[in-house]
mmCIF file of C-alpha atoms in Angstrom:
data_model
loop_
_atom_site.group_PDB
_atom_site.id
_atom_site.type_symbol
_atom_site.label_atom_id
_atom_site.label_comp_id
_atom_site.label_asym_id
_atom_site.label_seq_id
_atom_site.Cartn_x
_atom_site.Cartn_y
_atom_site.Cartn_z
ATOM 1 C CA MET A 290 64.180 125.582 124.108
ATOM 2 C CA GLN A 291 61.380 126.718 122.059
ATOM 3 C CA GLU A 292 57.877 125.335 122.614
ATOM 4 C CA GLN A 293 56.577 126.267 119.164
ATOM 5 C CA TYR A 294 57.549 127.912 115.856
ATOM 6 C CA ARG A 295 55.885 129.153 112.724
ATOM 7 C CA THR A 296 56.785 128.042 109.169
ATOM 8 C CA VAL A 297 55.313 128.340 105.758
ATOM 9 C CA ALA A 298 52.033 126.110 105.194
ATOM 10 C CA ARG A 299 53.426 125.016 101.969
ATOM 11 C CA ALA A 300 55.681 125.951 99.040
ATOM 12 C CA GLY A 301 54.141 128.409 96.810
ATOM 13 C CA VAL A 302 55.286 131.692 94.718
ATOM 14 C CA HIS A 303 53.988 135.261 94.548
ATOM 15 C CA GLU A 304 54.645 137.881 92.134
ATOM 16 C CA THR A 305 54.548 141.779 92.208
ATOM 17 C CA GLU A 306 55.443 144.421 89.842
ATOM 18 C CA ILE A 307 57.120 147.727 91.224
ATOM 19 C CA ASN A 308 58.143 150.371 88.481
ATOM 20 C CA ARG A 309 58.100 147.590 85.607
ATOM 21 C CA SER A 310 60.635 145.403 87.409
ATOM 22 C CA ARG A 311 59.039 141.644 88.377
ATOM 23 C CA PHE A 312 59.701 140.539 91.762
ATOM 24 C CA ILE A 313 58.820 136.674 92.094
ATOM 25 C CA CYS A 314 59.010 135.333 95.728
ATOM 26 C CA ALA A 315 59.477 131.612 95.934
ATOM 27 C CA LEU A 316 58.959 130.149 99.452
ATOM 28 C CA ALA A 317 59.531 126.688 100.712
ATOM 29 C CA PRO A 318 59.809 125.032 104.010
ATOM 30 C CA VAL A 319 62.979 123.206 104.407
ATOM 31 C CA ALA A 320 64.371 121.131 107.436
ATOM 32 C CA THR A 321 67.992 121.718 106.912
ATOM 33 C CA GLU A 322 70.573 124.266 105.438
ATOM 34 C CA GLU A 323 71.352 121.902 102.688
ATOM 35 C CA GLU A 324 67.772 121.715 101.623
ATOM 36 C CA ALA A 325 67.479 125.581 101.681
ATOM 37 C CA GLN A 326 70.558 125.724 99.287
ATOM 38 C CA GLU A 327 69.029 123.011 97.143
ATOM 39 C CA PHE A 328 65.900 125.026 96.958
ATOM 40 C CA VAL A 329 67.905 128.245 96.339
ATOM 41 C CA ALA A 330 69.775 126.481 93.329
ATOM 42 C CA ARG A 331 66.490 124.972 91.917
ATOM 43 C CA ILE A 332 64.976 128.538 91.611
ATOM 44 C CA ARG A 333 68.171 129.750 90.090
ATOM 45 C CA LYS A 334 67.897 127.330 87.531
ATOM 46 C CA GLU A 335 64.077 127.930 86.730
ATOM 47 C CA HIS A 336 65.007 131.512 86.082
ATOM 48 C CA PRO A 337 68.568 131.584 84.192
ATOM 49 C CA THR A 338 67.986 134.992 82.616
ATOM 50 C CA ALA A 339 66.730 136.974 85.498
ATOM 51 C CA THR A 340 68.692 139.823 86.802
ATOM 52 C CA HIS A 341 68.994 138.969 90.182
ATOM 53 C CA ASN A 342 67.863 135.805 92.420
ATOM 54 C CA CYS A 343 68.408 137.007 96.102
ATOM 55 C CA PHE A 344 67.773 134.574 98.944
ATOM 56 C CA ALA A 345 67.196 134.276 102.904
ATOM 57 C CA TYR A 346 66.666 131.532 104.755
ATOM 58 C CA VAL A 347 66.104 130.478 108.639
ATOM 59 C CA ILE A 348 66.657 127.374 109.975
ATOM 60 C CA GLY A 349 66.113 125.848 113.603
ATOM 61 C CA ALA A 350 63.235 126.723 115.949
ATOM 62 C CA ASP A 351 65.370 129.042 117.769
ATOM 63 C CA ALA A 352 66.648 130.479 114.314
ATOM 64 C CA SER A 353 70.172 129.069 114.874
ATOM 65 C CA VAL A 354 70.989 129.705 111.283
ATOM 66 C CA GLN A 355 70.368 132.542 109.075
ATOM 67 C CA LYS A 356 71.615 133.369 105.680
ATOM 68 C CA ALA A 357 70.875 135.980 103.157
ATOM 69 C CA SER A 358 72.489 137.030 99.711
ATOM 70 C CA ASP A 359 71.946 140.347 97.900
ATOM 71 C CA ASP A 360 73.293 138.444 94.589
ATOM 72 C CA GLY A 361 74.612 141.576 92.741
ATOM 73 C CA GLU A 362 72.189 143.882 94.190
ATOM 74 C CA PRO A 363 73.715 146.848 96.469
ATOM 75 C CA GLY A 364 74.964 145.549 99.583
ATOM 76 C CA GLY A 365 72.198 145.128 102.203
ATOM 77 C CA THR A 366 69.151 146.171 99.949
ATOM 78 C CA ALA A 367 67.745 142.702 99.174
ATOM 79 C CA GLY A 368 68.854 139.701 101.057
ATOM 80 C CA ALA A 369 68.962 141.569 104.624
ATOM 81 C CA PRO A 370 65.483 142.988 104.194
ATOM 82 C CA MET A 371 64.134 139.645 103.004
ATOM 83 C CA LEU A 372 65.841 138.037 106.217
ATOM 84 C CA GLN A 373 64.093 140.920 108.504
ATOM 85 C CA MET A 374 60.947 140.037 107.122
ATOM 86 C CA LEU A 375 61.179 136.373 108.043
ATOM 87 C CA MET A 376 62.444 137.273 111.368
ATOM 88 C CA ARG A 377 59.729 139.859 112.142
ATOM 89 C CA ARG A 378 57.032 137.217 111.221
ATOM 90 C CA GLU A 379 58.738 134.839 113.288
ATOM 91 C CA VAL A 380 59.057 132.093 110.367
ATOM 92 C CA ARG A 381 61.209 129.479 111.157
ATOM 93 C CA TYR A 382 62.609 126.457 108.766
ATOM 94 C CA THR A 383 61.975 128.505 105.732
ATOM 95 C CA ALA A 384 63.758 129.670 102.402
ATOM 96 C CA ALA A 385 62.825 132.683 100.527
ATOM 97 C CA VAL A 386 64.165 133.512 96.882
ATOM 98 C CA VAL A 387 63.215 136.784 95.209
ATOM 99 C CA THR A 388 63.867 136.672 91.551
ATOM 100 C CA ARG A 389 63.973 140.214 89.901
ATOM 101 C CA TYR A 390 63.456 141.048 86.461
ATOM 102 C CA TYR A 391 64.645 144.528 85.807
ATOM 103 C CA GLY A 392 62.230 146.735 84.240
ATOM 104 C CA GLY A 393 64.482 149.596 83.230
ATOM 105 C CA VAL A 394 63.658 152.047 86.215
ATOM 106 C CA LYS A 395 66.054 152.334 89.073
ATOM 107 C CA LEU A 396 64.591 151.896 92.694
ATOM 108 C CA GLY A 397 67.202 153.569 94.599
ATOM 109 C CA ALA A 398 68.378 151.711 97.964
ATOM 110 C CA GLY A 399 65.210 152.494 99.937
ATOM 111 C CA GLY A 400 63.141 151.554 96.994
ATOM 112 C CA LEU A 401 65.030 148.140 96.580
ATOM 113 C CA ILE A 402 64.843 147.293 100.403
ATOM 114 C CA ARG A 403 61.144 148.158 100.365
ATOM 115 C CA ALA A 404 60.583 146.125 97.442
ATOM 116 C CA TYR A 405 62.495 142.779 98.555
ATOM 117 C CA GLY A 406 61.574 142.731 102.208
ATOM 118 C CA GLY A 407 57.797 143.531 100.652
ATOM 119 C CA ALA A 408 57.760 140.578 98.430
ATOM 120 C CA VAL A 409 58.787 137.868 101.017
ATOM 121 C CA GLY A 410 55.760 139.791 103.210
ATOM 122 C CA GLU A 411 53.272 139.422 100.425
ATOM 123 C CA ALA A 412 54.188 135.941 99.839
ATOM 124 C CA LEU A 413 54.037 134.996 103.298
ATOM 125 C CA ASP A 414 50.516 136.495 103.179
ATOM 126 C CA ALA A 415 49.530 134.390 100.098
ATOM 127 C CA VAL A 416 51.035 131.319 101.011
ATOM 128 C CA GLY A 417 50.019 131.390 104.953
ATOM 129 C CA THR A 418 51.713 129.988 107.842
ATOM 130 C CA LEU A 419 51.146 127.293 110.377
ATOM 131 C CA THR A 420 52.486 126.733 113.951
ATOM 132 C CA ARG A 421 54.168 123.634 115.027
ATOM 133 C CA GLN A 422 53.915 122.604 118.716
ATOM 134 C CA ARG A 423 56.818 121.016 120.696
ATOM 135 C CA PHE A 424 55.856 117.458 121.996
ATOM 136 C CA ARG A 425 57.112 114.804 124.164
ATOM 137 C CA LEU A 426 56.963 111.690 122.172
ATOM 138 C CA ALA A 427 55.344 108.803 124.641
ATOM 139 C CA THR A 428 54.553 105.208 124.224
ATOM 140 C CA VAL A 429 51.480 103.707 126.044
ATOM 141 C CA THR A 430 51.369 100.172 126.369
ATOM 142 C CA VAL A 431 47.999 98.333 127.430
ATOM 143 C CA ASP A 432 46.259 95.081 126.908
ATOM 144 C CA HIS A 433 43.906 94.109 124.020
ATOM 145 C CA GLN A 434 40.786 94.568 125.986
ATOM 146 C CA ARG A 435 41.381 98.241 126.886
ATOM 147 C CA ALA A 436 43.389 99.519 123.744
ATOM 148 C CA GLY A 437 40.192 100.360 121.637
ATOM 149 C CA ARG A 438 38.526 102.112 123.813
ATOM 150 C CA LEU A 439 41.716 103.942 125.253
ATOM 151 C CA GLU A 440 42.710 104.903 121.333
ATOM 152 C CA ASN A 441 39.233 106.289 121.211
ATOM 153 C CA ASP A 442 39.429 108.371 124.353
ATOM 154 C CA LEU A 443 42.844 109.672 123.336
ATOM 155 C CA ARG A 444 41.622 110.867 120.186
ATOM 156 C CA ALA A 445 38.354 112.150 121.822
ATOM 157 C CA THR A 446 40.413 114.315 124.189
ATOM 158 C CA GLY A 447 42.443 115.811 121.115
ATOM 159 C CA ARG A 448 45.585 113.888 121.715
ATOM 160 C CA VAL A 449 48.384 113.302 119.015
ATOM 161 C CA VAL A 450 47.998 109.414 118.127
ATOM 162 C CA ARG A 451 51.003 108.832 115.827
ATOM 163 C CA ASP A 452 51.092 105.095 115.508
ATOM 164 C CA VAL A 453 49.293 101.870 117.311
ATOM 165 C CA ARG A 454 50.878 98.558 117.130
ATOM 166 C CA TYR A 455 49.410 95.279 117.735
ATOM 167 C CA ALA A 456 51.685 92.562 119.314
ATOM 168 C CA GLU A 457 51.179 90.412 122.930
ATOM 169 C CA ALA A 458 50.059 94.172 123.931
ATOM 170 C CA VAL A 459 48.973 97.136 122.106
ATOM 171 C CA THR A 460 51.613 99.973 122.005
ATOM 172 C CA ILE A 461 50.121 103.340 121.205
ATOM 173 C CA GLU A 462 52.604 106.206 120.402
ATOM 174 C CA ILE A 463 51.336 109.427 121.314
ATOM 175 C CA GLY A 464 52.722 113.074 121.403
ATOM 176 C CA LEU A 465 52.191 115.423 124.643
ATOM 177 C CA PRO A 466 53.243 118.743 125.680
ATOM 178 C CA ASP A 467 55.811 118.440 128.364
ATOM 179 C CA SER A 468 53.703 120.631 130.662
ATOM 180 C CA GLU A 469 50.766 117.927 130.429
ATOM 181 C CA VAL A 470 52.626 114.684 131.023
ATOM 182 C CA PRO A 471 51.660 114.445 134.895
ATOM 183 C CA ALA A 472 48.148 115.211 134.514
ATOM 184 C CA PHE A 473 48.355 112.599 131.423
ATOM 185 C CA ARG A 474 49.818 110.029 133.652
ATOM 186 C CA ALA A 475 47.075 110.492 136.286
ATOM 187 C CA TRP A 476 44.449 110.364 133.781
ATOM 188 C CA LEU A 477 45.876 107.149 132.048
ATOM 189 C CA ALA A 478 46.129 105.616 135.218
ATOM 190 C CA ASP A 479 42.651 106.585 136.226
ATOM 191 C CA THR A 480 41.259 105.537 132.662
ATOM 192 C CA THR A 481 42.986 101.798 132.623
ATOM 193 C CA ALA A 482 42.655 101.120 136.335
ATOM 194 C CA GLY A 483 46.657 101.410 136.624
ATOM 195 C CA THR A 484 47.170 98.590 134.099
ATOM 196 C CA ALA A 485 48.673 100.703 131.162
ATOM 197 C CA VAL A 486 52.583 101.614 131.119
ATOM 198 C CA LEU A 487 53.626 105.001 129.975
ATOM 199 C CA GLU A 488 57.095 105.601 128.551
ATOM 200 C CA LEU A 489 58.499 108.926 127.869
ATOM 201 C CA GLY A 490 60.775 109.251 124.580
ATOM 202 C CA GLY A 491 62.486 112.168 122.546
ATOM 203 C CA GLU A 492 60.810 115.168 121.159
ATOM 204 C CA ALA A 493 59.430 116.497 117.972
ATOM 205 C CA PHE A 494 57.586 119.128 116.506
ATOM 206 C CA ALA A 495 53.843 118.734 114.914
#
């Protein structure tokens, strides 16, 4: 199981020109293959007169879904180098579309491979990436008397506090790396004199 993955920081567009051809790379974070396909369709709609709209996307922290299309360019000269660039940069849950407006000068297979792969690489540099860490979701239930201080202590020690709910007791939802669960359990018992209850839930990336 992947402990972390890298993805694009935001949606963005970067344009480069090679031998009078315009290469416009659009990047977006996508959670599912369906989202990736919707993004590709949207970019195609934005550039209906483009010579080509080639794409590549990688879904899954372990890159379980990988797709690419040359969209009419010679086989293996567009989608594959785009996908290779995403994989080389270890970027996941990301879709890339490179729109080409032909400028009248043929680039040859090697030139196309460099152009399409390079367009994705430059766009990643321009847009930026961020790393998402896998967390174990956990719920801490504590009495009202200790809740305020405990929440402050959690934030002060850099814990990811996801939610706080007040009822008969106070429930604080946090995210913890799996490896830190035993140490956190001991810290919590010490901090609350053994009065807090810790329940472990599912997993998420944040």
